[in-house]
Amino acid sequence: MSDSDLIRRYPEFFVSEIHQEVLWLRFSGNFFHNLTSFDKRDFLGDYFQRIKKSDHIKTVIFQTNYSESGVDDYVEFFLSHTDEASLFGGTRLLEINKLSNIINQTIINVIELNKFTIQICQGACLSIFMNLGFACDYRIVCDNTVFYNAFKKIGGLPLGGGPFFLTKLLGRSRANQLLLLDDEVNAARSLELGIVDKVVPLADLEETAMRAAQKISQLQPRTLGGVKRLTNFSLQELKVYLARETDELQRVCVQMGHQRVFA
């Protein structure tokens, strides 16, 4: 697998760069539009397979910069897909299922990578991106980062395995508190809870990620791959959870549509 097979430029979706043994993926644009409207449905899955087959790459950095996808965009996307059309067999509810399935499969793809994975992000972030970070091996955020539980604004459910990851990290009680009582979690509290691994000023964000990636590059591939296989041992449990999450999300969205039509 050559480096050229991993270089992609979709400026409103993501662009990729290779720095020696590090693959850097910069995601941006409108998150909801990108995942539901990108014209190559299976592209992301195929691209992750290409990454796995690249012996040269040891670390993948995911930079999620979705300033165009905030709380308002989240609310608008879900409310526009839970109206009368979705309730009576239209295609709009399928868009929500599509979004959920793509997010879930992306999380699985990230976890299954035989590379060390790093997420970096900054500013206002939906909790979806916090959950995507849980799929990574290391998480670095800017000190201005705030994760928002936007799903609470519409009486919905979190996407991307948040309850699963948080329960394992914090325990059931504290996970419930964070998801149900907290509207937002800033960078300092995220570090305190162990949701992220490092908090740095914006000016140091990319340099810090690159230093971590270069340190991992010193490891033997057999060590890196072997440790990843062992830490992924319980992956099947996550797959079962994500399937249940999608079912619950669909049920809640139908209820939301019913309330809007008959309220």
Tab-separated table of C-alpha atoms in Angstrom:
chain	number	residue	atom	x	y	z
A	1	MET	CA	0.000	0.000	0.000
A	2	SER	CA	1.596	3.279	-1.132
A	3	ASP	CA	1.200	6.667	0.500
A	4	SER	CA	-0.648	7.941	-2.562
A	5	ASP	CA	-3.529	5.552	-1.780
A	6	LEU	CA	-4.124	7.418	1.490
A	7	ILE	CA	-3.934	11.001	0.226
A	8	ARG	CA	-7.417	12.448	-0.232
A	9	ARG	CA	-8.766	15.976	-0.565
A	10	TYR	CA	-12.422	16.629	0.095
A	11	PRO	CA	-12.130	20.199	1.487
A	12	GLU	CA	-15.708	20.300	2.805
A	13	PHE	CA	-15.341	16.842	4.417
A	14	PHE	CA	-11.753	15.901	5.155
A	15	VAL	CA	-8.227	16.148	3.813
A	16	SER	CA	-5.348	13.812	4.609
A	17	GLU	CA	-1.651	14.444	5.052
A	18	ILE	CA	1.264	12.080	5.648
A	19	HIS	CA	4.193	13.098	7.819
A	20	GLN	CA	6.653	10.203	7.690
A	21	GLU	CA	4.859	7.445	9.666
A	22	VAL	CA	1.916	9.614	10.730
A	23	LEU	CA	-1.364	9.924	8.816
A	24	TRP	CA	-3.184	13.164	9.699
A	25	LEU	CA	-6.901	13.396	8.888
A	26	ARG	CA	-8.477	16.851	9.152
A	27	PHE	CA	-12.282	16.644	9.282
A	28	SER	CA	-14.356	19.802	8.885
A	29	GLY	CA	-17.515	21.231	7.340
A	30	ASN	CA	-21.070	20.333	8.293
A	31	PHE	CA	-20.909	17.008	10.120
A	32	PHE	CA	-24.542	15.985	9.547
A	33	HIS	CA	-24.588	16.922	5.873
A	34	ASN	CA	-21.238	15.228	5.241
A	35	LEU	CA	-22.150	11.863	6.730
A	36	THR	CA	-25.633	11.645	5.213
A	37	SER	CA	-24.928	13.210	1.819
A	38	PHE	CA	-21.411	12.146	0.826
A	39	ASP	CA	-21.742	10.530	-2.593
A	40	LYS	CA	-19.574	7.505	-1.840
A	41	ARG	CA	-21.458	5.685	0.882
A	42	ASP	CA	-18.856	2.982	1.465
A	43	PHE	CA	-15.876	5.257	1.031
A	44	LEU	CA	-14.994	5.650	4.719
A	45	GLY	CA	-15.055	1.905	5.348
A	46	ASP	CA	-12.858	1.279	2.318
A	47	TYR	CA	-10.507	4.056	3.355
A	48	PHE	CA	-10.057	2.567	6.834
A	49	GLN	CA	-9.197	-0.775	5.232
A	50	ARG	CA	-6.514	0.978	3.194
A	51	ILE	CA	-5.089	2.467	6.384
A	52	LYS	CA	-4.981	-0.961	8.056
A	53	LYS	CA	-3.056	-2.413	5.108
A	54	SER	CA	-0.440	0.330	5.148
A	55	ASP	CA	2.601	-1.075	6.952
A	56	HIS	CA	4.287	2.314	6.766
A	57	ILE	CA	1.722	4.180	8.887
A	58	LYS	CA	1.972	3.701	12.662
A	59	THR	CA	-0.178	6.564	13.972
A	60	VAL	CA	-3.366	8.227	12.776
A	61	ILE	CA	-4.356	11.676	14.040
A	62	PHE	CA	-8.038	12.591	13.755
A	63	GLN	CA	-8.556	16.345	13.896
A	64	THR	CA	-12.270	17.091	14.247
A	65	ASN	CA	-13.014	20.726	13.558
A	66	TYR	CA	-16.770	20.952	13.156
A	67	SER	CA	-17.416	24.589	13.969
A	68	GLU	CA	-20.275	24.469	11.443
A	69	SER	CA	-22.025	21.723	13.404
A	70	GLY	CA	-23.078	23.042	16.765
A	71	VAL	CA	-26.017	22.521	19.070
A	72	ASP	CA	-28.412	24.412	16.799
A	73	ASP	CA	-27.445	22.272	13.804
A	74	TYR	CA	-27.968	19.117	15.870
A	75	VAL	CA	-31.425	20.238	16.964
A	76	GLU	CA	-32.402	21.289	13.443
A	77	PHE	CA	-31.255	17.996	11.913
A	78	PHE	CA	-33.236	15.829	14.307
A	79	LEU	CA	-36.385	17.921	14.443
A	80	SER	CA	-36.508	18.138	10.656
A	81	HIS	CA	-36.375	14.330	10.462
A	82	THR	CA	-39.005	13.503	13.093
A	83	ASP	CA	-42.134	15.025	11.565
A	84	GLU	CA	-45.254	13.476	10.099
A	85	ALA	CA	-43.389	12.043	7.120
A	86	SER	CA	-41.151	9.885	9.279
A	87	LEU	CA	-44.063	8.801	11.442
A	88	PHE	CA	-46.046	7.456	8.518
A	89	GLY	CA	-43.364	5.572	6.652
A	90	GLY	CA	-41.529	8.382	4.859
A	91	THR	CA	-37.816	8.390	4.167
A	92	ARG	CA	-36.726	11.001	6.704
A	93	LEU	CA	-36.327	8.627	9.620
A	94	LEU	CA	-34.006	6.605	7.394
A	95	GLU	CA	-31.632	9.577	7.389
A	96	ILE	CA	-31.353	9.397	11.164
A	97	ASN	CA	-30.734	5.646	10.982
A	98	LYS	CA	-28.141	6.247	8.278
A	99	LEU	CA	-26.366	8.837	10.411
A	100	SER	CA	-26.404	6.543	13.443
A	101	ASN	CA	-25.099	3.566	11.468
A	102	ILE	CA	-22.294	5.576	9.865
A	103	ILE	CA	-21.196	6.992	13.234
A	104	ASN	CA	-21.276	3.535	14.814
A	105	GLN	CA	-19.343	1.921	11.978
A	106	THR	CA	-16.768	4.709	12.045
A	107	ILE	CA	-16.242	4.130	15.768
A	108	ILE	CA	-15.744	0.415	15.145
A	109	ASN	CA	-13.363	1.161	12.259
A	110	VAL	CA	-11.268	3.470	14.434
A	111	ILE	CA	-11.053	0.966	17.276
A	112	GLU	CA	-10.141	-1.867	14.911
A	113	LEU	CA	-7.254	0.043	13.331
A	114	ASN	CA	-3.917	-1.630	13.928
A	115	LYS	CA	-2.440	1.835	14.457
A	116	PHE	CA	-2.181	4.157	17.434
A	117	THR	CA	-4.974	6.707	17.117
A	118	ILE	CA	-5.038	10.255	18.467
A	119	GLN	CA	-7.965	12.669	18.481
A	120	ILE	CA	-7.504	16.415	18.770
A	121	CYS	CA	-10.282	19.000	18.926
A	122	GLN	CA	-11.053	22.509	20.081
A	123	GLY	CA	-13.876	24.924	20.808
A	124	ALA	CA	-17.551	24.041	21.045
A	125	CYS	CA	-18.059	20.314	20.360
A	126	LEU	CA	-21.095	18.068	20.358
A	127	SER	CA	-20.826	15.066	22.667
A	128	ILE	CA	-20.742	12.955	19.482
A	129	PHE	CA	-17.138	14.067	19.016
A	130	MET	CA	-16.321	13.219	22.620
A	131	ASN	CA	-17.651	9.723	21.884
A	132	LEU	CA	-15.599	9.473	18.701
A	133	GLY	CA	-12.628	10.358	20.860
A	134	PHE	CA	-13.325	7.388	23.119
A	135	ALA	CA	-12.669	5.160	20.108
A	136	CYS	CA	-9.157	6.606	19.916
A	137	ASP	CA	-6.168	5.635	22.025
A	138	TYR	CA	-5.238	9.162	23.086
A	139	ARG	CA	-7.235	12.392	23.280
A	140	ILE	CA	-5.790	15.906	23.284
A	141	VAL	CA	-8.029	18.973	23.462
A	142	CYS	CA	-7.506	22.706	23.463
A	143	ASP	CA	-8.195	24.474	26.757
A	144	ASN	CA	-11.219	26.199	25.173
A	145	THR	CA	-12.962	22.901	24.391
A	146	VAL	CA	-16.500	22.351	25.660
A	147	PHE	CA	-18.541	19.196	24.995
A	148	TYR	CA	-22.311	19.779	24.808
A	149	ASN	CA	-25.040	17.229	25.540
A	150	ALA	CA	-27.206	18.568	22.728
A	151	PHE	CA	-29.477	15.511	22.693
A	152	LYS	CA	-31.148	16.747	25.880
A	153	LYS	CA	-32.517	19.812	24.074
A	154	ILE	CA	-34.801	17.644	21.946
A	155	GLY	CA	-35.498	14.857	24.408
A	156	GLY	CA	-33.369	12.490	22.340
A	157	LEU	CA	-30.526	10.071	23.023
A	158	PRO	CA	-26.734	10.372	22.756
A	159	LEU	CA	-25.140	9.036	19.581
A	160	GLY	CA	-21.920	7.114	19.254
A	161	GLY	CA	-21.718	4.938	22.336
A	162	GLY	CA	-21.441	7.645	24.995
A	163	PRO	CA	-23.256	5.714	27.753
A	164	PHE	CA	-21.197	2.596	26.972
A	165	PHE	CA	-17.821	4.333	27.170
A	166	LEU	CA	-18.706	6.583	30.102
A	167	THR	CA	-20.067	3.700	32.176
A	168	LYS	CA	-16.799	1.815	31.748
A	169	LEU	CA	-14.778	4.933	32.496
A	170	LEU	CA	-16.772	6.492	35.345
A	171	GLY	CA	-19.174	3.821	36.554
A	172	ARG	CA	-22.943	3.749	36.045
A	173	SER	CA	-23.865	6.427	38.593
A	174	ARG	CA	-21.383	9.083	37.450
A	175	ALA	CA	-22.121	8.329	33.798
A	176	ASN	CA	-25.816	8.973	34.427
A	177	GLN	CA	-24.983	12.217	36.199
A	178	LEU	CA	-22.828	13.497	33.356
A	179	LEU	CA	-25.346	12.551	30.673
A	180	LEU	CA	-28.520	13.640	32.453
A	181	LEU	CA	-27.526	16.449	34.812
A	182	ASP	CA	-24.732	18.210	32.929
A	183	ASP	CA	-25.502	20.268	29.830
A	184	GLU	CA	-21.830	20.736	29.062
A	185	VAL	CA	-18.372	19.557	30.122
A	186	ASN	CA	-15.400	21.888	29.702
A	187	ALA	CA	-11.790	20.913	29.054
A	188	ALA	CA	-10.651	21.136	32.687
A	189	ARG	CA	-13.439	18.872	33.926
A	190	SER	CA	-12.941	16.506	31.007
A	191	LEU	CA	-9.329	16.058	32.084
A	192	GLU	CA	-10.353	15.603	35.724
A	193	LEU	CA	-12.848	12.869	34.758
A	194	GLY	CA	-10.410	11.170	32.406
A	195	ILE	CA	-12.552	11.890	29.336
A	196	VAL	CA	-9.464	13.413	27.687
A	197	ASP	CA	-5.793	12.706	28.286
A	198	LYS	CA	-4.223	16.117	27.818
A	199	VAL	CA	-5.333	19.769	27.708
A	200	VAL	CA	-3.101	22.320	25.980
A	201	PRO	CA	-3.325	25.891	24.635
A	202	LEU	CA	-4.503	26.199	21.041
A	203	ALA	CA	-1.048	27.197	19.844
A	204	ASP	CA	0.374	23.890	21.161
A	205	LEU	CA	-2.404	21.550	20.024
A	206	GLU	CA	-0.977	20.190	16.779
A	207	GLU	CA	2.628	20.134	17.981
A	208	THR	CA	1.606	18.124	21.067
A	209	ALA	CA	-0.223	15.602	18.904
A	210	MET	CA	2.740	15.243	16.567
A	211	ARG	CA	5.159	14.670	19.463
A	212	ALA	CA	2.950	11.883	20.804
A	213	ALA	CA	2.669	10.345	17.344
A	214	GLN	CA	6.430	10.417	16.836
A	215	LYS	CA	6.986	8.717	20.188
A	216	ILE	CA	4.650	5.886	19.167
A	217	SER	CA	6.516	5.562	15.863
A	218	GLN	CA	9.533	4.326	17.813
A	219	LEU	CA	7.657	1.154	18.809
A	220	GLN	CA	8.010	-2.106	16.937
A	221	PRO	CA	4.919	-2.819	14.775
A	222	ARG	CA	4.474	-6.229	16.433
A	223	THR	CA	4.288	-4.548	19.854
A	224	LEU	CA	1.838	-1.902	18.711
A	225	GLY	CA	-0.362	-4.375	16.835
A	226	GLY	CA	-0.292	-6.927	19.645
A	227	VAL	CA	-1.285	-4.458	22.344
A	228	LYS	CA	-4.106	-3.131	20.158
A	229	ARG	CA	-5.482	-6.637	19.628
A	230	LEU	CA	-5.476	-7.280	23.367
A	231	THR	CA	-7.117	-3.984	24.334
A	232	ASN	CA	-9.782	-4.605	21.668
A	233	PHE	CA	-10.688	-7.973	23.159
A	234	SER	CA	-14.108	-6.790	24.341
A	235	LEU	CA	-15.023	-5.123	21.037
A	236	GLN	CA	-17.940	-7.501	20.469
A	237	GLU	CA	-19.646	-6.083	23.548
A	238	LEU	CA	-19.488	-2.592	22.010
A	239	LYS	CA	-20.978	-3.838	18.728
A	240	VAL	CA	-23.947	-5.318	20.572
A	241	TYR	CA	-24.412	-2.065	22.502
A	242	LEU	CA	-24.322	0.097	19.344
A	243	ALA	CA	-26.988	-2.039	17.672
A	244	ARG	CA	-29.198	-1.578	20.737
A	245	GLU	CA	-28.485	2.156	20.751
A	246	THR	CA	-29.684	2.465	17.140
A	247	ASP	CA	-32.914	0.626	17.998
A	248	GLU	CA	-33.532	2.885	20.991
A	249	LEU	CA	-32.782	5.993	18.945
A	250	GLN	CA	-35.294	5.009	16.278
A	251	ARG	CA	-37.955	4.377	18.929
A	252	VAL	CA	-37.349	7.760	20.547
A	253	CYS	CA	-37.400	9.571	17.202
A	254	VAL	CA	-40.762	8.032	16.317
A	255	GLN	CA	-42.091	9.183	19.691
A	256	MET	CA	-40.759	12.679	19.013
A	257	GLY	CA	-42.528	12.732	15.654
A	258	HIS	CA	-45.757	11.512	17.226
A	259	GLN	CA	-45.634	14.295	19.801
A	260	ARG	CA	-45.057	16.939	17.128
A	261	VAL	CA	-47.915	15.741	14.928
A	262	PHE	CA	-50.548	15.213	17.610
A	263	ALA	CA	-49.521	17.786	20.229
